[in-house]
Coordinates of C-alpha atoms and ligand atoms in Angstrom, one line a residue:
M1 CA -16.4 -76.8 36.9
K2 CA -18.0 -73.6 38.1
V3 CA -15.9 -70.5 38.3
L4 CA -16.6 -67.1 40.1
I5 CA -14.6 -64.0 39.0
V6 CA -14.5 -61.0 41.4
G7 CA -14.4 -57.6 39.8
S8 CA -16.2 -55.5 37.2
G9 CA -13.6 -54.0 34.8
G10 CA -12.0 -54.6 31.4
R11 CA -9.5 -56.8 33.2
E12 CA -12.2 -59.1 34.6
H13 CA -13.8 -59.2 31.1
A14 CA -10.5 -60.4 29.7
I15 CA -10.2 -63.0 32.5
A16 CA -13.7 -64.1 31.9
M17 CA -12.9 -64.5 28.2
S18 CA -10.0 -66.7 28.9
V19 CA -11.8 -68.8 31.4
K20 CA -14.6 -69.2 28.9
K21 CA -12.2 -70.8 26.4
S22 CA -11.4 -73.6 28.9
P23 CA -13.2 -76.9 28.1
R24 CA -13.1 -77.7 31.8
V25 CA -15.5 -74.9 32.7
D26 CA -19.3 -75.3 32.5
K27 CA -20.5 -72.1 34.2
I28 CA -19.0 -68.7 35.0
Y29 CA -20.3 -66.2 37.5
C30 CA -19.0 -62.7 38.0
A31 CA -19.5 -60.4 40.9
P32 CA -20.5 -57.7 40.2
G33 CA -19.5 -57.8 36.5
N34 CA -20.7 -55.4 33.8
A35 CA -22.9 -55.5 30.6
G36 CA -20.1 -57.1 28.5
I37 CA -19.1 -59.7 31.0
G38 CA -22.9 -60.5 31.3
Q39 CA -22.7 -61.9 27.8
I40 CA -20.4 -64.7 28.8
A41 CA -21.0 -65.0 32.5
E42 CA -23.9 -64.7 35.0
C43 CA -23.4 -61.4 36.8
V44 CA -24.4 -61.3 40.5
P45 CA -25.0 -58.1 42.3
I46 CA -22.4 -58.5 45.1
K47 CA -19.6 -56.0 45.4
A48 CA -16.0 -57.0 45.5
M49 CA -15.5 -55.9 49.2
E50 CA -18.6 -57.8 50.4
F51 CA -16.5 -60.9 51.5
D52 CA -19.2 -62.5 53.6
K53 CA -21.8 -62.3 50.8
L54 CA -19.2 -63.6 48.3
V55 CA -18.3 -66.5 50.5
A56 CA -21.9 -67.4 51.1
F57 CA -22.6 -67.2 47.3
A58 CA -19.7 -69.4 46.5
K59 CA -20.9 -72.0 49.0
E60 CA -24.4 -72.0 47.9
K61 CA -23.5 -72.3 44.2
E62 CA -20.7 -74.8 45.0
I63 CA -18.1 -72.8 43.2
D64 CA -15.0 -74.8 42.4
L65 CA -12.6 -71.9 41.8
T66 CA -12.8 -68.1 42.5
I67 CA -10.4 -65.8 40.6
V68 CA -10.0 -62.3 42.2
G69 CA -8.9 -59.6 39.7
M70 CA -8.9 -56.4 41.9
D71 CA -6.3 -55.0 44.3
D72 CA -8.7 -53.8 47.1
P73 CA -10.2 -57.2 48.0
L74 CA -6.8 -58.9 47.8
V75 CA -5.2 -56.4 50.1
G76 CA -8.2 -56.7 52.3
G77 CA -7.8 -60.4 52.8
I78 CA -10.5 -62.0 50.5
I79 CA -8.4 -65.1 49.8
D80 CA -8.0 -65.7 53.5
E81 CA -11.8 -65.6 53.9
F82 CA -12.4 -68.0 51.1
E83 CA -9.7 -70.4 52.3
A84 CA -11.1 -70.3 55.9
A85 CA -14.5 -71.3 54.4
G86 CA -12.8 -74.3 52.6
L87 CA -13.1 -72.6 49.2
R88 CA -10.4 -72.5 46.4
A89 CA -9.5 -69.0 45.4
F90 CA -6.7 -67.6 43.2
G91 CA -4.6 -64.7 44.4
P92 CA -2.3 -63.8 47.3
R93 CA -3.3 -64.0 50.9
K94 CA -3.5 -60.8 52.8
N95 CA 0.1 -61.2 54.2
A96 CA 1.5 -61.5 50.7
A97 CA -0.8 -58.9 48.9
I98 CA 1.0 -56.3 51.1
L99 CA 3.6 -56.4 48.2
E100 CA 1.1 -54.1 46.5
G101 CA -0.8 -52.8 49.6
S102 CA 2.2 -51.1 51.2
K103 CA 4.8 -49.3 49.1
A104 CA 7.0 -48.9 52.2
F105 CA 6.9 -52.7 52.7
S106 CA 7.8 -53.3 49.1
K107 CA 10.7 -50.8 49.2
D108 CA 12.1 -52.3 52.4
L109 CA 11.8 -55.8 50.9
M110 CA 13.8 -54.8 47.8
K111 CA 16.5 -53.1 49.8
K112 CA 16.8 -56.1 52.2
Y113 CA 17.1 -58.6 49.3
G114 CA 19.1 -56.5 46.9
I115 CA 16.5 -56.1 44.2
P116 CA 17.2 -53.1 42.1
T117 CA 14.9 -50.1 42.6
A118 CA 15.0 -46.3 43.2
A119 CA 16.8 -45.0 46.3
Y120 CA 14.2 -44.0 48.9
E121 CA 13.3 -43.2 52.5
N122 CA 10.1 -44.1 54.3
F123 CA 8.3 -41.6 56.6
D124 CA 5.6 -41.9 59.3
D125 CA 6.0 -38.3 60.4
P126 CA 5.4 -35.3 58.0
K127 CA 7.8 -33.2 60.0
E128 CA 10.6 -35.7 59.2
A129 CA 9.5 -35.9 55.5
L130 CA 9.6 -32.1 55.2
A131 CA 13.1 -31.9 56.9
Y132 CA 14.3 -34.6 54.4
L133 CA 13.3 -32.3 51.5
E134 CA 15.8 -29.6 52.7
T135 CA 18.8 -31.7 51.3
A136 CA 17.0 -33.6 48.6
H137 CA 17.6 -33.6 44.8
F138 CA 14.8 -32.7 42.5
P139 CA 12.7 -33.8 40.7
I140 CA 11.7 -36.2 43.4
V141 CA 8.9 -38.8 43.7
L142 CA 6.4 -38.9 46.6
K143 CA 4.2 -42.0 47.1
A144 CA 1.4 -42.6 49.6
D145 CA 2.0 -45.9 51.2
G146 CA -1.3 -47.6 50.7
L147 CA -3.7 -48.1 47.7
A148 CA -4.9 -44.9 46.2
L149 CA -6.6 -46.0 42.9
G150 CA -3.3 -45.5 41.1
K151 CA -3.2 -41.8 42.0
G152 CA -1.0 -41.8 45.1
V153 CA 2.3 -40.9 43.2
L154 CA 3.4 -37.3 42.8
I155 CA 6.3 -36.3 40.8
C156 CA 7.6 -32.9 42.2
N157 CA 9.9 -30.8 40.2
D158 CA 11.1 -28.5 43.0
K159 CA 11.1 -28.2 46.8
A160 CA 8.0 -26.0 46.9
E161 CA 6.0 -28.6 45.0
A162 CA 7.3 -31.4 47.2
I163 CA 6.4 -29.6 50.4
E164 CA 2.9 -29.1 49.1
G165 CA 2.9 -32.8 48.1
V166 CA 3.9 -34.0 51.6
R167 CA 1.3 -31.8 53.2
S168 CA -1.5 -33.0 50.8
I169 CA -0.6 -36.7 51.3
M170 CA 0.3 -36.8 55.1
Q171 CA -1.6 -33.9 56.6
D172 CA -4.6 -33.2 54.3
K173 CA -4.9 -36.9 53.7
K174 CA -5.7 -36.5 50.0
F175 CA -5.6 -40.2 49.6
G176 CA -7.1 -41.0 53.0
S177 CA -5.3 -43.4 55.3
A178 CA -3.1 -44.5 52.4
G179 CA -1.1 -41.4 53.3
N180 CA -0.5 -42.4 57.0
R181 CA 3.1 -43.3 55.7
M182 CA 4.9 -42.3 52.6
V183 CA 7.9 -43.1 50.5
I184 CA 10.1 -40.4 49.1
E185 CA 12.2 -41.7 46.3
E186 CA 14.7 -40.8 43.6
F187 CA 13.3 -39.9 40.2
M188 CA 14.3 -42.2 37.4
T189 CA 14.1 -41.9 33.7
G190 CA 13.7 -44.5 31.1
R191 CA 11.1 -46.6 29.3
E192 CA 8.4 -48.3 31.4
V193 CA 7.5 -52.0 30.9
S194 CA 4.9 -54.1 32.6
V195 CA 5.8 -57.7 33.2
L196 CA 3.1 -60.0 34.6
S197 CA 3.9 -63.4 36.1
F198 CA 2.2 -66.4 37.6
V199 CA 3.6 -67.5 40.9
D200 CA 3.0 -70.6 43.1
G201 CA 5.0 -69.6 46.2
D202 CA 8.3 -71.1 44.7
T203 CA 8.2 -71.1 40.9
I204 CA 7.6 -68.1 38.7
R205 CA 6.4 -68.2 35.1
I206 CA 6.8 -64.9 33.2
M207 CA 4.0 -63.7 30.8
S208 CA 4.7 -61.8 27.7
S209 CA 5.6 -58.1 28.3
A210 CA 3.3 -55.1 27.9
Q211 CA 3.3 -51.3 27.9
D212 CA 0.6 -49.1 29.4
H213 CA -0.2 -45.4 28.6
K214 CA -1.2 -43.8 31.9
R215 CA -1.7 -40.2 31.0
A216 CA -5.0 -39.0 29.8
G217 CA -3.9 -37.1 26.7
D218 CA -2.0 -37.6 23.5
G219 CA 1.8 -37.3 23.8
D220 CA 1.6 -38.4 27.5
T221 CA 0.0 -35.1 28.6
G222 CA -2.7 -34.5 31.1
L223 CA -3.6 -36.3 34.3
N224 CA -2.7 -39.9 35.3
T225 CA -5.5 -42.4 34.6
G226 CA -6.0 -46.1 35.3
G227 CA -4.6 -46.7 31.8
M228 CA -5.7 -45.4 28.3
G229 CA -4.2 -48.2 26.3
T230 CA -1.6 -51.0 26.1
F231 CA 0.4 -53.1 23.7
S232 CA 2.1 -56.4 24.0
P233 CA 4.8 -57.5 23.6
S234 CA 7.1 -54.5 24.3
P235 CA 9.8 -54.3 21.7
F236 CA 12.0 -52.7 24.4
Y237 CA 11.8 -55.7 26.6
T238 CA 14.7 -57.4 24.8
P239 CA 16.2 -60.9 25.6
E240 CA 19.0 -59.0 27.4
V241 CA 16.6 -57.1 29.6
D242 CA 14.7 -60.3 30.2
A243 CA 17.8 -62.2 31.3
Y244 CA 18.8 -59.3 33.7
C245 CA 15.3 -59.3 35.2
R246 CA 15.3 -63.1 35.6
E247 CA 18.6 -63.0 37.4
H248 CA 18.1 -59.9 39.6
I249 CA 14.4 -59.2 40.1
F250 CA 11.8 -62.0 39.4
Q251 CA 12.8 -65.1 41.3
K252 CA 14.5 -62.9 44.0
T253 CA 11.2 -61.3 44.7
V254 CA 9.4 -64.7 45.0
D255 CA 12.1 -66.1 47.2
A256 CA 12.2 -62.9 49.3
M257 CA 8.5 -63.2 50.0
K258 CA 8.8 -66.8 51.0
A259 CA 11.8 -66.0 53.3
E260 CA 9.7 -63.4 55.0
G261 CA 6.9 -66.0 55.7
R262 CA 4.7 -64.3 53.1
E263 CA 4.6 -67.0 50.5
F264 CA 3.0 -65.4 47.3
K265 CA 0.6 -67.3 45.2
G266 CA -1.1 -65.5 42.3
V267 CA -0.1 -62.9 39.8
I268 CA 2.9 -60.5 40.5
F269 CA 2.9 -57.5 38.2
F270 CA 6.4 -56.0 37.9
G271 CA 6.2 -52.3 37.0
L272 CA 9.8 -51.8 35.6
M273 CA 11.7 -48.8 34.4
L274 CA 14.5 -49.5 31.9
T275 CA 17.1 -47.0 33.2
Q276 CA 20.6 -46.4 32.0
D277 CA 21.8 -48.4 34.9
G278 CA 19.6 -51.3 34.0
P279 CA 16.0 -52.4 34.8
K280 CA 14.6 -51.2 38.1
V281 CA 11.4 -52.0 39.9
L282 CA 9.0 -48.9 40.0
E283 CA 6.3 -50.9 41.8
Y284 CA 4.8 -54.2 42.4
N285 CA 1.1 -55.2 41.9
A286 CA -0.4 -58.3 43.3
R287 CA -2.9 -58.9 40.3
F288 CA -3.2 -58.7 36.6
G289 CA -2.8 -55.2 35.2
D290 CA -5.8 -53.3 33.7
P291 CA -5.5 -52.8 30.7
E292 CA -2.4 -55.0 30.5
A293 CA -4.6 -58.2 30.9
Q294 CA -6.5 -57.1 27.8
V295 CA -3.5 -57.5 25.6
V296 CA -1.7 -60.3 27.4
L297 CA -4.5 -62.8 28.1
P298 CA -5.8 -62.9 24.4
R299 CA -2.3 -64.1 23.5
L300 CA -2.0 -66.9 26.2
K301 CA -1.9 -70.3 24.6
N302 CA -2.4 -72.3 27.8
D303 CA -5.8 -73.0 29.4
L304 CA -5.8 -70.3 32.1
I305 CA -7.6 -72.7 34.5
D306 CA -4.7 -75.1 34.4
V307 CA -2.2 -72.4 35.1
V308 CA -4.3 -70.9 37.9
E309 CA -4.7 -74.3 39.6
A310 CA -1.1 -75.0 39.3
C311 CA -0.4 -71.8 41.2
I312 CA -2.7 -72.8 44.0
D313 CA -1.4 -76.3 44.2
G314 CA 2.2 -75.4 44.0
T315 CA 2.8 -77.4 40.8
L316 CA 3.7 -74.5 38.4
K317 CA 7.1 -76.0 37.7
D318 CA 5.4 -78.7 35.7
I319 CA 3.8 -76.2 33.3
R320 CA 5.2 -74.2 30.4
V321 CA 3.4 -71.0 29.9
E322 CA 3.3 -70.0 26.3
F323 CA 2.1 -67.1 24.2
E324 CA 1.1 -66.8 20.6
D325 CA 3.9 -65.4 18.3
N326 CA 1.8 -62.3 17.5
A327 CA 1.0 -58.9 19.1
A328 CA -2.0 -57.2 20.6
V329 CA -3.0 -53.5 21.0
C330 CA -5.8 -52.2 23.3
V331 CA -7.2 -48.7 22.8
V332 CA -9.4 -47.5 25.7
L333 CA -12.6 -45.7 24.8
A334 CA -13.4 -43.4 27.7
S335 CA -16.0 -40.9 28.7
D336 CA -14.8 -37.4 27.8
G337 CA -13.7 -35.6 31.1
Y338 CA -12.2 -38.9 32.6
P339 CA -10.4 -39.0 35.0
V340 CA -12.0 -36.0 36.6
S341 CA -15.7 -35.7 35.9
Y342 CA -17.8 -37.2 33.2
E343 CA -21.4 -38.1 32.4
K344 CA -22.7 -41.7 32.3
G345 CA -25.8 -43.5 30.9
F346 CA -25.3 -43.0 27.2
E347 CA -26.3 -45.8 24.9
I348 CA -23.3 -47.8 23.4
K349 CA -24.0 -48.7 19.7
G350 CA -22.3 -51.1 17.4
L351 CA -21.1 -53.8 19.8
E352 CA -22.5 -56.5 17.4
N353 CA -19.6 -55.6 15.0
F354 CA -17.3 -57.7 17.3
E355 CA -19.4 -60.8 17.2
G356 CA -17.8 -63.9 15.5
K357 CA -14.3 -62.3 15.1
D358 CA -11.6 -64.1 17.0
D359 CA -8.9 -61.4 16.4
Y360 CA -11.0 -58.5 17.8
F361 CA -12.2 -58.0 21.3
C362 CA -14.4 -55.4 22.9
F363 CA -13.7 -55.6 26.6
H364 CA -16.2 -53.7 28.7
A365 CA -14.7 -51.7 31.5
G366 CA -17.6 -49.3 32.6
S367 CA -20.9 -50.4 31.1
A368 CA -24.3 -51.4 32.4
L369 CA -27.7 -52.4 31.0
K370 CA -30.4 -49.9 31.1
D371 CA -33.9 -51.1 29.8
G372 CA -32.0 -54.0 28.2
K373 CA -29.6 -51.7 26.3
P374 CA -25.8 -51.3 27.0
V375 CA -25.0 -47.9 28.3
T376 CA -21.9 -46.1 29.5
N377 CA -21.3 -46.5 33.3
G378 CA -17.8 -45.3 34.0
G379 CA -14.8 -43.2 33.0
R380 CA -13.2 -46.1 31.1
V381 CA -16.0 -47.5 29.0
L382 CA -14.5 -50.1 26.6
G383 CA -11.1 -51.6 25.7
I384 CA -11.0 -52.2 22.0
T385 CA -8.3 -54.8 21.4
A386 CA -7.0 -56.5 18.3
T387 CA -4.3 -59.1 17.7
G388 CA -2.1 -59.1 14.6
E389 CA 0.9 -60.6 13.2
D390 CA 3.0 -57.8 14.5
L391 CA 2.5 -54.6 16.7
K392 CA 1.9 -52.3 13.7
K393 CA -0.8 -54.5 12.2
A394 CA -2.5 -55.0 15.6
R395 CA -2.5 -51.2 16.1
E396 CA -4.0 -50.6 12.8
K397 CA -6.7 -53.1 13.4
A398 CA -7.4 -51.9 16.9
Y399 CA -7.8 -48.3 15.8
A400 CA -10.0 -49.3 12.9
A401 CA -12.3 -51.1 15.3
T402 CA -12.6 -48.1 17.6
E403 CA -14.8 -46.7 14.7
W404 CA -17.2 -49.7 15.0
V405 CA -18.8 -48.5 18.3
S406 CA -20.2 -45.1 19.2
F407 CA -21.5 -43.4 22.3
E408 CA -22.0 -39.8 23.3
N409 CA -18.8 -38.3 24.8
K410 CA -16.5 -41.0 23.4
Y411 CA -12.9 -40.1 24.1
M412 CA -9.6 -41.9 23.2
R413 CA -6.0 -41.3 22.8
H414 CA -4.8 -41.4 19.2
D415 CA -1.1 -42.4 19.9
I416 CA -1.4 -45.7 21.7
G417 CA 1.6 -47.7 20.6
K418 CA 3.4 -44.7 19.1
A419 CA 6.5 -46.1 20.8
I420 CA 6.5 -49.0 18.4
D421 CA 7.7 -46.7 15.6
E422 CA 10.8 -45.8 17.7
A423 CA 11.7 -49.4 18.4
Ligands
AMP1 P1 3.6 -46.5 40.5 O1 2.1 -46.5 41.0 O2 4.5 -46.6 41.7 O3 3.9 -47.3 39.3 O4 3.8 -45.0 39.9 C1 2.9 -44.5 38.9 C2 3.7 -43.9 37.8 O5 4.6 -42.8 38.3 C3 4.7 -44.9 37.2 O6 4.1 -45.6 36.2 C4 5.8 -43.9 36.7 O7 5.4 -43.3 35.5 C5 5.8 -42.8 37.7 N1 6.9 -43.1 38.7 C6 6.8 -43.8 39.9 N2 8.0 -43.9 40.5 C7 8.8 -43.2 39.8 C8 10.2 -42.9 39.9 N3 10.9 -43.3 41.0 N4 10.8 -42.1 38.9 C9 10.1 -41.7 37.9 N5 8.8 -42.0 37.7 C10 8.2 -42.7 38.6
LIG2 N1 -2.3 -50.6 34.2 C1 -1.7 -50.4 35.5 C2 -2.3 -51.2 36.6 O1 -3.1 -52.1 36.4 O2 -2.0 -50.9 37.8

C-alpha cells in the first residue's frame, strides 16, 4: 500500500520510520518532510495547510492511507477534506480535534463529565478576566484558548504579572486570534507525564508513558520550547497511577466526546500532572507528541498500520497494543538561540554513524538539503534517540550518540532524564 504522511518534524520522521517497518507498505510519501525523512520516503513540496493540493496529490498517486502528525491541519479540518474526497486518513475530524484546538472547550468537557483537572474559569471579555484576578490566588495560570505553538500558557506569580498576561493575550493579541478567549486556572504542582493513546471512537488503547523537558535550559530554566528531550517509560507512571487514569480519565474522555457528538478517532495525548490529590489533566492534544513520538514509537511492537487502520475502522477492541520491555531516551540537538532567534543553513556532519544500528535513531526535526548536503533548517534540528534495557542505559547511549553528529551552533540540554535518578 501507499502511505502519505503530513508534516515535517521529528515526530513525522518517527512515524515514517514505524510505517517503513510495515511489510504492508510499498511506498511512503511525506509532505513536506525534511532531509532525514527523505531517506525513507519521497518528500513532496506541499505544505501541511494546503489541503486542496494534498487531496489532489493523494488522488493522483492513489494513496491508500494518509497519516497526519501535526495539530494545525487537524484542527483546521484536514481529515474532513480527505474523507469528503473519498480518501482514508488517520486523525480526528475537525469537530473532535477541538479537544486540542480549544482549551475552553476541553475544560468545559472535563467539568461536565467529571474528569479531574485544575479549577478554572473561561473568559471572552478581558474586563471580566481582569476583574476575576482581584480575588484570585497566586501563582495562577493563563492560557490562550486556541493553538499557539505551545507558547500560549503563562504562569503568573502575582497579580501584576497576571494583569500584564491578560492584556498581552486578550488585548495585544500576542498569540493572535488564539487569544480571543482565555482560560484562567489554578496552578498545580507535581510531576508531569505524557500518555499517548490510540482511539477508534469507542475503544482506547494506551501507549507506554513518556516525559518531556519543555524548558530550553538545564535544570528546567529558560523559555518554554517545543520540547528538548524525552524518555519513555516514565518511572513515575506507576501501576497505581495507571489504574486511576484508566478509571477516571482515559475512557471517560473518549465517552464524553462521543456523547457530545464528536466521536474521536486518532491519537489522544493526555498531558497529566501527578498532584498530591491524584493525576489531573493539564491538557489534551489530538496527535502524537513531539518529541514523545520519538521515544514511544521505536518501542511499539505492533505494525503501526494495523493499529491506525483499526482506529479508522472502529475495530481497535480486537487489537492488543504492545511495547518492548525496554526504555528509550531522546536528546534534542537544537540551534543555539532556540526558541528565540538562531541561524540556519549549517552543514550537518556524521549522520552516517547511525546507519545499520537498530537501537540508535537520528530523527530529523529541522533539516534540509542544500547542494545535496544536509543542513540545519530549524530551531530543533535532530532528535538523537537510543533504546536500552533500562532508562539509565538508554540515556547513556543517547548522550554518547549526540557526539556522533556535529554542526555549527549545536546546542542541547545535558540533563535529559535526570529525573530517572530520583525514581
Ligand atoms: P499546556 O500547553 O496546557 O500543557 O501547558 C504547558 C505547560 O505549562 C505544561 O506542560 C505545564 O508545565 C504548565 N502548566 C499548564 N497548566 C498548568 C497548571 N494548571 N499548573 C501548573 N503548571 C501548568
Ligand atoms: N511535546 C509536547 C507536545 O507535543 O505538545
